[in-house]
mmCIF file with all atom_site columns, C-alpha atoms in Angstrom:
data_model
loop_
_atom_site.group_PDB
_atom_site.id
_atom_site.type_symbol
_atom_site.label_atom_id
_atom_site.label_alt_id
_atom_site.label_comp_id
_atom_site.label_asym_id
_atom_site.label_entity_id
_atom_site.label_seq_id
_atom_site.pdbx_PDB_ins_code
_atom_site.Cartn_x
_atom_site.Cartn_y
_atom_site.Cartn_z
_atom_site.occupancy
_atom_site.B_iso_or_equiv
_atom_site.pdbx_formal_charge
_atom_site.auth_seq_id
_atom_site.auth_comp_id
_atom_site.auth_asym_id
_atom_site.auth_atom_id
_atom_site.pdbx_PDB_model_num
ATOM 1   C CA . MET A 1 1   ? 18.524  -16.501 -181.704 1.00 0.00 ? 58  MET A CA 1
ATOM 2   C CA . SER A 1 2   ? 20.460  -17.018 -178.473 1.00 0.00 ? 59  SER A CA 1
ATOM 3   C CA . ALA A 1 3   ? 19.262  -19.405 -175.796 1.00 0.00 ? 60  ALA A CA 1
ATOM 4   C CA . ARG A 1 4   ? 19.088  -16.465 -173.366 1.00 0.00 ? 61  ARG A CA 1
ATOM 5   C CA . THR A 1 5   ? 16.710  -14.519 -175.654 1.00 0.00 ? 62  THR A CA 1
ATOM 6   C CA . TYR A 1 6   ? 14.545  -17.596 -176.269 1.00 0.00 ? 63  TYR A CA 1
ATOM 7   C CA . GLY A 1 7   ? 14.379  -18.256 -172.535 1.00 0.00 ? 64  GLY A CA 1
ATOM 8   C CA . ALA A 1 8   ? 13.238  -14.688 -171.847 1.00 0.00 ? 65  ALA A CA 1
ATOM 9   C CA . ARG A 1 9   ? 10.531  -14.973 -174.477 1.00 0.00 ? 66  ARG A CA 1
ATOM 10  C CA . THR A 1 10  ? 9.373   -18.279 -173.082 1.00 0.00 ? 67  THR A CA 1
ATOM 11  C CA . THR A 1 11  ? 9.151   -16.749 -169.606 1.00 0.00 ? 68  THR A CA 1
ATOM 12  C CA . ARG A 1 12  ? 7.120   -13.816 -170.932 1.00 0.00 ? 69  ARG A CA 1
ATOM 13  C CA . GLU A 1 13  ? 4.809   -16.223 -172.796 1.00 0.00 ? 70  GLU A CA 1
ATOM 14  C CA . ARG A 1 14  ? 4.248   -18.277 -169.641 1.00 0.00 ? 71  ARG A CA 1
ATOM 15  C CA . THR A 1 15  ? 3.511   -15.079 -167.725 1.00 0.00 ? 72  THR A CA 1
ATOM 16  C CA . TYR A 1 16  ? 1.080   -13.869 -170.402 1.00 0.00 ? 73  TYR A CA 1
ATOM 17  C CA . GLY A 1 17  ? -0.569  -17.283 -170.516 1.00 0.00 ? 74  GLY A CA 1
ATOM 18  C CA . ALA A 1 18  ? -1.043  -17.236 -166.733 1.00 0.00 ? 75  ALA A CA 1
ATOM 19  C CA . ARG A 1 19  ? -2.490  -13.743 -166.864 1.00 0.00 ? 76  ARG A CA 1
ATOM 20  C CA . SER A 1 20  ? -4.840  -14.797 -169.680 1.00 0.00 ? 77  SER A CA 1
ATOM 21  C CA . ALA A 1 21  ? -5.978  -17.814 -167.665 1.00 0.00 ? 78  ALA A CA 1
ATOM 22  C CA . ARG A 1 22  ? -6.603  -15.633 -164.617 1.00 0.00 ? 79  ARG A CA 1
ATOM 23  C CA . GLY A 1 23  ? -8.539  -13.187 -166.823 1.00 0.00 ? 80  GLY A CA 1
ATOM 24  C CA . ARG A 1 24  ? -10.722 -15.976 -168.166 1.00 0.00 ? 81  ARG A CA 1
ATOM 25  C CA . THR A 1 25  ? -11.301 -17.242 -164.622 1.00 0.00 ? 82  THR A CA 1
ATOM 26  C CA . ASP A 1 26  ? -12.219 -13.749 -163.375 1.00 0.00 ? 83  ASP A CA 1
ATOM 27  C CA . ARG A 1 27  ? -14.594 -13.208 -166.281 1.00 0.00 ? 84  ARG A CA 1
ATOM 28  C CA . ALA A 1 28  ? -16.230 -16.585 -165.646 1.00 0.00 ? 85  ALA A CA 1
ATOM 29  C CA . ARG A 1 29  ? -16.633 -15.764 -161.955 1.00 0.00 ? 86  ARG A CA 1
ATOM 30  C CA . SER A 1 30  ? -18.097 -12.369 -162.846 1.00 0.00 ? 87  SER A CA 1
ATOM 31  C CA . ALA A 1 31  ? -20.526 -13.959 -165.294 1.00 0.00 ? 88  ALA A CA 1
ATOM 32  C CA . ARG A 1 32  ? -21.590 -16.525 -162.689 1.00 0.00 ? 89  ARG A CA 1
ATOM 33  C CA . GLY A 1 33  ? -22.072 -13.698 -160.202 1.00 0.00 ? 90  GLY A CA 1
ATOM 34  C CA . ARG A 1 34  ? -24.243 -11.727 -162.617 1.00 0.00 ? 91  ARG A CA 1
ATOM 35  C CA . THR A 1 35  ? -26.267 -14.857 -163.414 1.00 0.00 ? 92  THR A CA 1
ATOM 36  C CA . ALA A 1 36  ? -26.815 -15.585 -159.712 1.00 0.00 ? 93  ALA A CA 1
ATOM 37  C CA . ALA A 1 37  ? -27.866 -11.992 -159.089 1.00 0.00 ? 94  ALA A CA 1
ATOM 38  C CA . THR A 1 38  ? -30.283 -12.126 -162.014 1.00 0.00 ? 95  THR A CA 1
ATOM 39  C CA . VAL A 1 39  ? -31.807 -15.401 -160.787 1.00 0.00 ? 96  VAL A CA 1
ATOM 40  C CA . ALA A 1 40  ? -32.177 -13.955 -157.280 1.00 0.00 ? 97  ALA A CA 1
ATOM 41  C CA . ALA A 1 41  ? -33.837 -10.825 -158.630 1.00 0.00 ? 98  ALA A CA 1
ATOM 42  C CA . LEU A 1 42  ? -36.250 -12.859 -160.752 1.00 0.00 ? 99  LEU A CA 1
ATOM 43  C CA . ALA A 1 43  ? -37.061 -15.109 -157.803 1.00 0.00 ? 100 ALA A CA 1
ATOM 44  C CA . GLY A 1 44  ? -37.726 -12.061 -155.649 1.00 0.00 ? 101 GLY A CA 1
ATOM 45  C CA . ALA A 1 45  ? -40.002 -10.564 -158.288 1.00 0.00 ? 102 ALA A CA 1
ATOM 46  C CA . ALA A 1 46  ? -41.883 -13.859 -158.580 1.00 0.00 ? 103 ALA A CA 1
ATOM 47  C CA . LEU A 1 47  ? -42.327 -13.963 -154.807 1.00 0.00 ? 104 LEU A CA 1
ATOM 48  C CA . LEU A 1 48  ? -43.744 -10.448 -154.858 1.00 0.00 ? 105 LEU A CA 1
ATOM 49  C CA . LEU A 1 49  ? -46.182 -11.433 -157.575 1.00 0.00 ? 106 LEU A CA 1
ATOM 50  C CA . LEU A 1 50  ? -47.294 -14.467 -155.594 1.00 0.00 ? 107 LEU A CA 1
ATOM 51  C CA . THR A 1 51  ? -47.684 -12.690 -152.276 1.00 0.00 ? 108 THR A CA 1
ATOM 52  C CA . GLY A 1 52  ? -48.623 -9.168  -153.318 1.00 0.00 ? 109 GLY A CA 1
ATOM 53  C CA . CYS A 1 53  ? -51.425 -9.594  -155.825 1.00 0.00 ? 110 CYS A CA 1
ATOM 54  C CA . SER A 1 54  ? -54.090 -8.771  -153.248 1.00 0.00 ? 111 SER A CA 1
ATOM 55  C CA . GLY A 1 55  ? -54.665 -8.432  -149.600 1.00 0.00 ? 112 GLY A CA 1
ATOM 56  C CA . GLY A 1 56  ? -56.163 -11.876 -149.539 1.00 0.00 ? 113 GLY A CA 1
ATOM 57  C CA . ASP A 1 57  ? -53.301 -13.866 -151.046 1.00 0.00 ? 114 ASP A CA 1
ATOM 58  C CA . GLY A 1 58  ? -51.246 -14.010 -147.889 1.00 0.00 ? 115 GLY A CA 1
ATOM 59  C CA . ASP A 1 59  ? -51.864 -15.880 -144.641 1.00 0.00 ? 116 ASP A CA 1
ATOM 60  C CA . GLY A 1 60  ? -53.233 -14.276 -141.485 1.00 0.00 ? 117 GLY A CA 1
ATOM 61  C CA . THR A 1 61  ? -55.240 -11.072 -141.382 1.00 0.00 ? 118 THR A CA 1
ATOM 62  C CA . ALA A 1 62  ? -55.961 -8.951  -144.448 1.00 0.00 ? 119 ALA A CA 1
ATOM 63  C CA . SER A 1 63  ? -54.845 -5.334  -144.559 1.00 0.00 ? 120 SER A CA 1
ATOM 64  C CA . VAL A 1 64  ? -57.524 -2.671  -144.180 1.00 0.00 ? 121 VAL A CA 1
ATOM 65  C CA . PRO A 1 65  ? -57.034 0.670   -145.995 1.00 0.00 ? 122 PRO A CA 1
ATOM 66  C CA . GLU A 1 66  ? -56.185 3.730   -143.934 1.00 0.00 ? 123 GLU A CA 1
ATOM 67  C CA . GLY A 1 67  ? -59.304 5.486   -142.687 1.00 0.00 ? 124 GLY A CA 1
ATOM 68  C CA . TRP A 1 68  ? -61.441 2.354   -142.862 1.00 0.00 ? 125 TRP A CA 1
ATOM 69  C CA . GLY A 1 69  ? -63.202 0.626   -139.977 1.00 0.00 ? 126 GLY A CA 1
ATOM 70  C CA . THR A 1 70  ? -63.674 -3.110  -139.446 1.00 0.00 ? 127 THR A CA 1
ATOM 71  C CA . LEU A 1 71  ? -66.754 -5.268  -138.955 1.00 0.00 ? 128 LEU A CA 1
ATOM 72  C CA . ASP A 1 72  ? -65.868 -8.337  -136.885 1.00 0.00 ? 129 ASP A CA 1
ATOM 73  C CA . THR A 1 73  ? -67.972 -11.519 -136.742 1.00 0.00 ? 130 THR A CA 1
ATOM 74  C CA . GLY A 1 74  ? -67.449 -15.117 -135.679 1.00 0.00 ? 131 GLY A CA 1
ATOM 75  C CA . SER A 1 75  ? -66.686 -16.228 -139.227 1.00 0.00 ? 132 SER A CA 1
ATOM 76  C CA . LEU A 1 76  ? -64.805 -13.290 -140.719 1.00 0.00 ? 133 LEU A CA 1
ATOM 77  C CA . SER A 1 77  ? -63.804 -9.654  -140.501 1.00 0.00 ? 134 SER A CA 1
ATOM 78  C CA . VAL A 1 78  ? -64.174 -7.085  -143.281 1.00 0.00 ? 135 VAL A CA 1
ATOM 79  C CA . GLY A 1 79  ? -63.298 -3.439  -143.752 1.00 0.00 ? 136 GLY A CA 1
ATOM 80  C CA . TYR A 1 80  ? -65.671 -0.608  -144.576 1.00 0.00 ? 137 TYR A CA 1
ATOM 81  C CA . PRO A 1 81  ? -64.929 2.986   -145.733 1.00 0.00 ? 138 PRO A CA 1
ATOM 82  C CA . LYS A 1 82  ? -65.447 4.777   -142.420 1.00 0.00 ? 139 LYS A CA 1
ATOM 83  C CA . SER A 1 83  ? -63.696 7.880   -143.726 1.00 0.00 ? 140 SER A CA 1
ATOM 84  C CA . GLU A 1 84  ? -66.356 8.113   -146.461 1.00 0.00 ? 141 GLU A CA 1
ATOM 85  C CA . GLY A 1 85  ? -69.173 8.378   -143.933 1.00 0.00 ? 142 GLY A CA 1
ATOM 86  C CA . TYR A 1 86  ? -69.971 4.734   -143.234 1.00 0.00 ? 143 TYR A CA 1
ATOM 87  C CA . ALA A 1 87  ? -70.751 3.857   -139.589 1.00 0.00 ? 144 ALA A CA 1
ATOM 88  C CA . GLU A 1 88  ? -71.380 0.520   -137.914 1.00 0.00 ? 145 GLU A CA 1
ATOM 89  C CA . GLN A 1 89  ? -75.043 -0.100  -137.192 1.00 0.00 ? 146 GLN A CA 1
ATOM 90  C CA . PRO A 1 90  ? -75.876 -1.094  -133.586 1.00 0.00 ? 147 PRO A CA 1
ATOM 91  C CA . ALA A 1 91  ? -76.890 -4.733  -133.146 1.00 0.00 ? 148 ALA A CA 1
ATOM 92  C CA . GLY A 1 92  ? -80.333 -3.753  -131.909 1.00 0.00 ? 149 GLY A CA 1
ATOM 93  C CA . GLU A 1 93  ? -81.097 -1.839  -135.116 1.00 0.00 ? 150 GLU A CA 1
ATOM 94  C CA . ARG A 1 94  ? -79.944 -4.214  -137.822 1.00 0.00 ? 151 ARG A CA 1
ATOM 95  C CA . ALA A 1 95  ? -82.019 -6.923  -139.448 1.00 0.00 ? 152 ALA A CA 1
ATOM 96  C CA . GLU A 1 96  ? -81.933 -10.334 -137.803 1.00 0.00 ? 153 GLU A CA 1
ATOM 97  C CA . ALA A 1 97  ? -80.420 -11.913 -140.932 1.00 0.00 ? 154 ALA A CA 1
ATOM 98  C CA . ASN A 1 98  ? -77.318 -9.691  -140.706 1.00 0.00 ? 155 ASN A CA 1
ATOM 99  C CA . ALA A 1 99  ? -74.382 -10.479 -138.425 1.00 0.00 ? 156 ALA A CA 1
ATOM 100 C CA . ALA A 1 100 ? -72.866 -7.017  -138.969 1.00 0.00 ? 157 ALA A CA 1
ATOM 101 C CA . VAL A 1 101 ? -73.729 -3.875  -140.928 1.00 0.00 ? 158 VAL A CA 1
ATOM 102 C CA . ALA A 1 102 ? -72.132 -0.518  -141.730 1.00 0.00 ? 159 ALA A CA 1
ATOM 103 C CA . LEU A 1 103 ? -74.308 2.200   -143.290 1.00 0.00 ? 160 LEU A CA 1
ATOM 104 C CA . LYS A 1 104 ? -73.771 5.482   -145.076 1.00 0.00 ? 161 LYS A CA 1
ATOM 105 C CA . GLU A 1 105 ? -76.710 7.815   -144.643 1.00 0.00 ? 162 GLU A CA 1
ATOM 106 C CA . GLU A 1 106 ? -77.196 11.165  -146.335 1.00 0.00 ? 163 GLU A CA 1
ATOM 107 C CA . ASN A 1 107 ? -80.223 13.273  -145.405 1.00 0.00 ? 164 ASN A CA 1
ATOM 108 C CA . GLY A 1 108 ? -81.913 10.196  -143.996 1.00 0.00 ? 165 GLY A CA 1
ATOM 109 C CA . ILE A 1 109 ? -81.300 8.109   -147.136 1.00 0.00 ? 166 ILE A CA 1
ATOM 110 C CA . ARG A 1 110 ? -79.114 5.009   -147.072 1.00 0.00 ? 167 ARG A CA 1
ATOM 111 C CA . THR A 1 111 ? -76.747 5.596   -149.972 1.00 0.00 ? 168 THR A CA 1
ATOM 112 C CA . GLY A 1 112 ? -74.321 2.833   -149.055 1.00 0.00 ? 169 GLY A CA 1
ATOM 113 C CA . MET A 1 113 ? -74.349 -0.399  -147.068 1.00 0.00 ? 170 MET A CA 1
ATOM 114 C CA . VAL A 1 114 ? -71.826 -3.075  -146.062 1.00 0.00 ? 171 VAL A CA 1
ATOM 115 C CA . SER A 1 115 ? -73.387 -6.240  -144.659 1.00 0.00 ? 172 SER A CA 1
ATOM 116 C CA . VAL A 1 116 ? -72.314 -9.678  -143.445 1.00 0.00 ? 173 VAL A CA 1
ATOM 117 C CA . GLN A 1 117 ? -74.656 -12.666 -143.393 1.00 0.00 ? 174 GLN A CA 1
ATOM 118 C CA . LEU A 1 118 ? -73.669 -15.985 -141.808 1.00 0.00 ? 175 LEU A CA 1
ATOM 119 C CA . ASP A 1 119 ? -75.236 -19.414 -142.174 1.00 0.00 ? 176 ASP A CA 1
ATOM 120 C CA . PHE A 1 120 ? -77.605 -17.871 -144.698 1.00 0.00 ? 177 PHE A CA 1
ATOM 121 C CA . ALA A 1 121 ? -78.236 -21.046 -146.716 1.00 0.00 ? 178 ALA A CA 1
ATOM 122 C CA . THR A 1 122 ? -78.622 -24.776 -146.079 1.00 0.00 ? 179 THR A CA 1
ATOM 123 C CA . GLY A 1 123 ? -76.809 -27.571 -147.870 1.00 0.00 ? 180 GLY A CA 1
ATOM 124 C CA . VAL A 1 124 ? -73.882 -25.313 -148.790 1.00 0.00 ? 181 VAL A CA 1
ATOM 125 C CA . HIS A 1 125 ? -70.389 -26.748 -148.375 1.00 0.00 ? 182 HIS A CA 1
ATOM 126 C CA . ASP A 1 126 ? -68.117 -24.713 -150.649 1.00 0.00 ? 183 ASP A CA 1
ATOM 127 C CA . ALA A 1 127 ? -67.642 -21.326 -152.289 1.00 0.00 ? 184 ALA A CA 1
ATOM 128 C CA . ALA A 1 128 ? -69.496 -22.317 -155.456 1.00 0.00 ? 185 ALA A CA 1
ATOM 129 C CA . GLY A 1 129 ? -72.591 -23.324 -153.488 1.00 0.00 ? 186 GLY A CA 1
ATOM 130 C CA . ALA A 1 130 ? -72.438 -20.205 -151.318 1.00 0.00 ? 187 ALA A CA 1
ATOM 131 C CA . ALA A 1 131 ? -72.119 -17.968 -154.382 1.00 0.00 ? 188 ALA A CA 1
ATOM 132 C CA . ALA A 1 132 ? -75.032 -19.708 -156.112 1.00 0.00 ? 189 ALA A CA 1
ATOM 133 C CA . ALA A 1 133 ? -77.243 -19.143 -153.073 1.00 0.00 ? 190 ALA A CA 1
ATOM 134 C CA . ALA A 1 134 ? -76.111 -15.531 -152.629 1.00 0.00 ? 191 ALA A CA 1
ATOM 135 C CA . GLY A 1 135 ? -76.390 -14.765 -156.349 1.00 0.00 ? 192 GLY A CA 1
ATOM 136 C CA . ALA A 1 136 ? -79.982 -15.934 -156.400 1.00 0.00 ? 193 ALA A CA 1
ATOM 137 C CA . GLY A 1 137 ? -80.822 -13.165 -153.979 1.00 0.00 ? 194 GLY A CA 1
ATOM 138 C CA . ILE A 1 138 ? -79.364 -10.312 -156.031 1.00 0.00 ? 195 ILE A CA 1
ATOM 139 C CA . GLY A 1 139 ? -82.754 -9.589  -157.580 1.00 0.00 ? 196 GLY A CA 1
ATOM 140 C CA . LEU A 1 140 ? -84.449 -9.358  -160.948 1.00 0.00 ? 197 LEU A CA 1
ATOM 141 C CA . ASN A 1 141 ? -83.526 -5.699  -161.460 1.00 0.00 ? 198 ASN A CA 1
ATOM 142 C CA . SER A 1 142 ? -79.807 -6.472  -161.381 1.00 0.00 ? 199 SER A CA 1
ATOM 143 C CA . THR A 1 143 ? -77.187 -7.118  -164.031 1.00 0.00 ? 200 THR A CA 1
ATOM 144 C CA . ARG A 1 144 ? -74.148 -9.243  -163.298 1.00 0.00 ? 201 ARG A CA 1
ATOM 145 C CA . ARG A 1 145 ? -70.963 -7.649  -164.586 1.00 0.00 ? 202 ARG A CA 1
ATOM 146 C CA . ALA A 1 146 ? -68.344 -10.188 -163.520 1.00 0.00 ? 203 ALA A CA 1
ATOM 147 C CA . THR A 1 147 ? -67.847 -13.384 -161.541 1.00 0.00 ? 204 THR A CA 1
ATOM 148 C CA . GLU A 1 148 ? -64.459 -14.624 -160.402 1.00 0.00 ? 205 GLU A CA 1
ATOM 149 C CA . ASP A 1 149 ? -62.815 -16.877 -157.833 1.00 0.00 ? 206 ASP A CA 1
ATOM 150 C CA . VAL A 1 150 ? -60.802 -15.068 -155.162 1.00 0.00 ? 207 VAL A CA 1
ATOM 151 C CA . ARG A 1 151 ? -58.509 -16.183 -152.349 1.00 0.00 ? 208 ARG A CA 1
ATOM 152 C CA . LEU A 1 152 ? -59.048 -14.478 -149.018 1.00 0.00 ? 209 LEU A CA 1
ATOM 153 C CA . ALA A 1 153 ? -56.742 -13.962 -146.071 1.00 0.00 ? 210 ALA A CA 1
ATOM 154 C CA . GLY A 1 154 ? -57.093 -16.413 -143.210 1.00 0.00 ? 211 GLY A CA 1
ATOM 155 C CA . PRO A 1 155 ? -55.342 -18.921 -140.948 1.00 0.00 ? 212 PRO A CA 1
ATOM 156 C CA . ALA A 1 156 ? -53.017 -21.230 -142.831 1.00 0.00 ? 213 ALA A CA 1
ATOM 157 C CA . ASP A 1 157 ? -52.808 -23.828 -140.047 1.00 0.00 ? 214 ASP A CA 1
ATOM 158 C CA . ALA A 1 158 ? -56.520 -24.340 -139.434 1.00 0.00 ? 215 ALA A CA 1
ATOM 159 C CA . ARG A 1 159 ? -58.263 -27.491 -140.607 1.00 0.00 ? 216 ARG A CA 1
ATOM 160 C CA . ASP A 1 160 ? -59.608 -27.072 -144.125 1.00 0.00 ? 217 ASP A CA 1
ATOM 161 C CA . ALA A 1 161 ? -58.153 -23.539 -144.121 1.00 0.00 ? 218 ALA A CA 1
ATOM 162 C CA . ARG A 1 162 ? -57.297 -23.696 -147.827 1.00 0.00 ? 219 ARG A CA 1
ATOM 163 C CA . GLU A 1 163 ? -60.909 -24.428 -148.760 1.00 0.00 ? 220 GLU A CA 1
ATOM 164 C CA . ALA A 1 164 ? -62.177 -21.749 -146.354 1.00 0.00 ? 221 ALA A CA 1
ATOM 165 C CA . ARG A 1 165 ? -60.009 -19.068 -147.950 1.00 0.00 ? 222 ARG A CA 1
ATOM 166 C CA . GLU A 1 166 ? -61.367 -19.822 -151.409 1.00 0.00 ? 223 GLU A CA 1
ATOM 167 C CA . ALA A 1 167 ? -64.375 -17.651 -152.216 1.00 0.00 ? 224 ALA A CA 1
ATOM 168 C CA . ARG A 1 168 ? -66.305 -16.315 -155.187 1.00 0.00 ? 225 ARG A CA 1
ATOM 169 C CA . ARG A 1 169 ? -66.808 -12.660 -156.077 1.00 0.00 ? 226 ARG A CA 1
ATOM 170 C CA . ILE A 1 170 ? -69.775 -11.315 -158.041 1.00 0.00 ? 227 ILE A CA 1
ATOM 171 C CA . ASP A 1 171 ? -69.942 -7.707  -159.292 1.00 0.00 ? 228 ASP A CA 1
ATOM 172 C CA . TYR A 1 172 ? -73.339 -6.383  -160.321 1.00 0.00 ? 229 TYR A CA 1
ATOM 173 C CA . ASP A 1 173 ? -75.435 -3.298  -161.021 1.00 0.00 ? 230 ASP A CA 1
ATOM 174 C CA . PHE A 1 174 ? -79.052 -2.779  -160.007 1.00 0.00 ? 231 PHE A CA 1
ATOM 175 C CA . THR A 1 175 ? -81.664 -0.089  -159.445 1.00 0.00 ? 232 THR A CA 1
ATOM 176 C CA . ALA A 1 176 ? -82.953 1.047   -156.066 1.00 0.00 ? 233 ALA A CA 1
ATOM 177 C CA . ASP A 1 177 ? -86.512 0.172   -155.101 1.00 0.00 ? 234 ASP A CA 1
ATOM 178 C CA . GLY A 1 178 ? -87.058 3.236   -152.910 1.00 0.00 ? 235 GLY A CA 1
ATOM 179 C CA . GLN A 1 179 ? -88.059 1.156   -149.881 1.00 0.00 ? 236 GLN A CA 1
ATOM 180 C CA . GLU A 1 180 ? -86.719 1.268   -146.304 1.00 0.00 ? 237 GLU A CA 1
ATOM 181 C CA . ASP A 1 181 ? -84.911 4.600   -146.632 1.00 0.00 ? 238 ASP A CA 1
ATOM 182 C CA . THR A 1 182 ? -83.069 3.587   -149.810 1.00 0.00 ? 239 THR A CA 1
ATOM 183 C CA . PRO A 1 183 ? -82.589 6.022   -152.724 1.00 0.00 ? 240 PRO A CA 1
ATOM 184 C CA . ASN A 1 184 ? -85.511 6.871   -154.976 1.00 0.00 ? 241 ASN A CA 1
ATOM 185 C CA . LYS A 1 185 ? -86.891 4.050   -157.064 1.00 0.00 ? 242 LYS A CA 1
ATOM 186 C CA . GLY A 1 186 ? -84.871 3.594   -160.232 1.00 0.00 ? 243 GLY A CA 1
ATOM 187 C CA . THR A 1 187 ? -81.660 5.164   -158.873 1.00 0.00 ? 244 THR A CA 1
ATOM 188 C CA . PRO A 1 188 ? -78.643 3.361   -160.438 1.00 0.00 ? 245 PRO A CA 1
ATOM 189 C CA . MET A 1 189 ? -76.734 1.341   -157.846 1.00 0.00 ? 246 MET A CA 1
ATOM 190 C CA . THR A 1 190 ? -73.642 -0.863  -157.895 1.00 0.00 ? 247 THR A CA 1
ATOM 191 C CA . GLY A 1 191 ? -72.567 -3.728  -155.712 1.00 0.00 ? 248 GLY A CA 1
ATOM 192 C CA . VAL A 1 192 ? -70.132 -6.541  -155.042 1.00 0.00 ? 249 VAL A CA 1
ATOM 193 C CA . LEU A 1 193 ? -70.588 -9.679  -152.983 1.00 0.00 ? 250 LEU A CA 1
ATOM 194 C CA . VAL A 1 194 ? -68.125 -12.290 -151.793 1.00 0.00 ? 251 VAL A CA 1
ATOM 195 C CA . ALA A 1 195 ? -69.424 -15.708 -150.767 1.00 0.00 ? 252 ALA A CA 1
ATOM 196 C CA . GLY A 1 196 ? -67.712 -18.716 -149.242 1.00 0.00 ? 253 GLY A CA 1
ATOM 197 C CA . VAL A 1 197 ? -67.540 -21.088 -146.281 1.00 0.00 ? 254 VAL A CA 1
ATOM 198 C CA . ASP A 1 198 ? -65.501 -20.467 -143.124 1.00 0.00 ? 255 ASP A CA 1
ATOM 199 C CA . THR A 1 199 ? -63.169 -22.969 -141.399 1.00 0.00 ? 256 THR A CA 1
ATOM 200 C CA . LYS A 1 200 ? -66.094 -24.396 -139.399 1.00 0.00 ? 257 LYS A CA 1
ATOM 201 C CA . GLY A 1 201 ? -68.175 -24.985 -142.516 1.00 0.00 ? 258 GLY A CA 1
ATOM 202 C CA . VAL A 1 202 ? -70.473 -21.985 -142.009 1.00 0.00 ? 259 VAL A CA 1
ATOM 203 C CA . PRO A 1 203 ? -71.482 -20.300 -145.288 1.00 0.00 ? 260 PRO A CA 1
ATOM 204 C CA . PHE A 1 204 ? -71.108 -16.531 -145.477 1.00 0.00 ? 261 PHE A CA 1
ATOM 205 C CA . VAL A 1 205 ? -71.827 -13.692 -147.850 1.00 0.00 ? 262 VAL A CA 1
ATOM 206 C CA . VAL A 1 206 ? -70.386 -10.177 -147.590 1.00 0.00 ? 263 VAL A CA 1
ATOM 207 C CA . ARG A 1 207 ? -71.864 -7.327  -149.625 1.00 0.00 ? 264 ARG A CA 1
ATOM 208 C CA . LEU A 1 208 ? -71.165 -3.712  -150.437 1.00 0.00 ? 265 LEU A CA 1
ATOM 209 C CA . ASN A 1 209 ? -73.999 -1.835  -152.165 1.00 0.00 ? 266 ASN A CA 1
ATOM 210 C CA . ALA A 1 210 ? -73.858 1.870   -152.980 1.00 0.00 ? 267 ALA A CA 1
ATOM 211 C CA . VAL A 1 211 ? -75.159 4.526   -155.325 1.00 0.00 ? 268 VAL A CA 1
ATOM 212 C CA . LYS A 1 212 ? -73.402 4.024   -158.640 1.00 0.00 ? 269 LYS A CA 1
ATOM 213 C CA . ASP A 1 213 ? -70.160 6.016   -159.013 1.00 0.00 ? 270 ASP A CA 1
ATOM 214 C CA . ALA A 1 214 ? -70.064 6.700   -155.246 1.00 0.00 ? 271 ALA A CA 1
ATOM 215 C CA . VAL A 1 215 ? -67.479 3.911   -155.044 1.00 0.00 ? 272 VAL A CA 1
ATOM 216 C CA . ASP A 1 216 ? -64.912 3.174   -157.734 1.00 0.00 ? 273 ASP A CA 1
ATOM 217 C CA . ALA A 1 217 ? -63.222 -0.041  -158.836 1.00 0.00 ? 274 ALA A CA 1
ATOM 218 C CA . GLU A 1 218 ? -60.333 0.500   -156.429 1.00 0.00 ? 275 GLU A CA 1
ATOM 219 C CA . ASP A 1 219 ? -62.735 0.809   -153.503 1.00 0.00 ? 276 ASP A CA 1
ATOM 220 C CA . LEU A 1 220 ? -64.463 -2.423  -154.473 1.00 0.00 ? 277 LEU A CA 1
ATOM 221 C CA . ASP A 1 221 ? -61.124 -4.241  -154.802 1.00 0.00 ? 278 ASP A CA 1
ATOM 222 C CA . ALA A 1 222 ? -60.002 -2.866  -151.427 1.00 0.00 ? 279 ALA A CA 1
ATOM 223 C CA . PHE A 1 223 ? -63.251 -4.040  -149.876 1.00 0.00 ? 280 PHE A CA 1
ATOM 224 C CA . VAL A 1 224 ? -62.779 -7.594  -151.162 1.00 0.00 ? 281 VAL A CA 1
ATOM 225 C CA . GLY A 1 225 ? -59.117 -7.539  -150.166 1.00 0.00 ? 282 GLY A CA 1
ATOM 226 C CA . SER A 1 226 ? -59.991 -6.550  -146.582 1.00 0.00 ? 283 SER A CA 1
ATOM 227 C CA . ILE A 1 227 ? -61.846 -9.793  -145.822 1.00 0.00 ? 284 ILE A CA 1
ATOM 228 C CA . SER A 1 228 ? -60.206 -12.236 -143.397 1.00 0.00 ? 285 SER A CA 1
ATOM 229 C CA . VAL A 1 229 ? -61.809 -15.649 -142.863 1.00 0.00 ? 286 VAL A CA 1
ATOM 230 C CA . LYS A 1 230 ? -61.693 -17.292 -139.434 1.00 0.00 ? 287 LYS A CA 1
#
């Protein structure tokens, strides 16, 4: 083999080796790029899971479904299904124990009610105590279906805001007693309450009671998710 031929082969080998090295580098860069993109996508998905589980997981004011109204009090605000026939009750007509009420009336019968009670119990300093006091008032003709801790929307920078946004939800069924323009005695009803303590230490309980099957699980979840603590 002549020196000239060997030199040409050596040159081609160096060129091929350089191209192979560049190829490996490009593939490594591409792999790193895909890995970074995957990590970013997973991080984004995790952020969505953390912030989008419910209306109450984020800071600030909770979202209220389209067509709903809002009851506003000194301790919290909550949505009610205005588009379904609920209307806010004037202050002069509601019971003294209620800070705000929205009613649904059909032919003079109250088939649905959203109510807010503030400072309704003494010696209550957290969500567990507020829920215990509120749960005791559900009544003997009721059946608890579920109890869970929930996190409501509210100010992140307020003192003790984290504790104020922690609340307890109780779902239950009961039967109407037929009193005070409620459905006939024995009518199946369903309800949900959310109890907690606001940023000033005032205990609260928010309820939605309605004829069973008049509201579905999504409505109840939307109701809970519409609460903003102050």
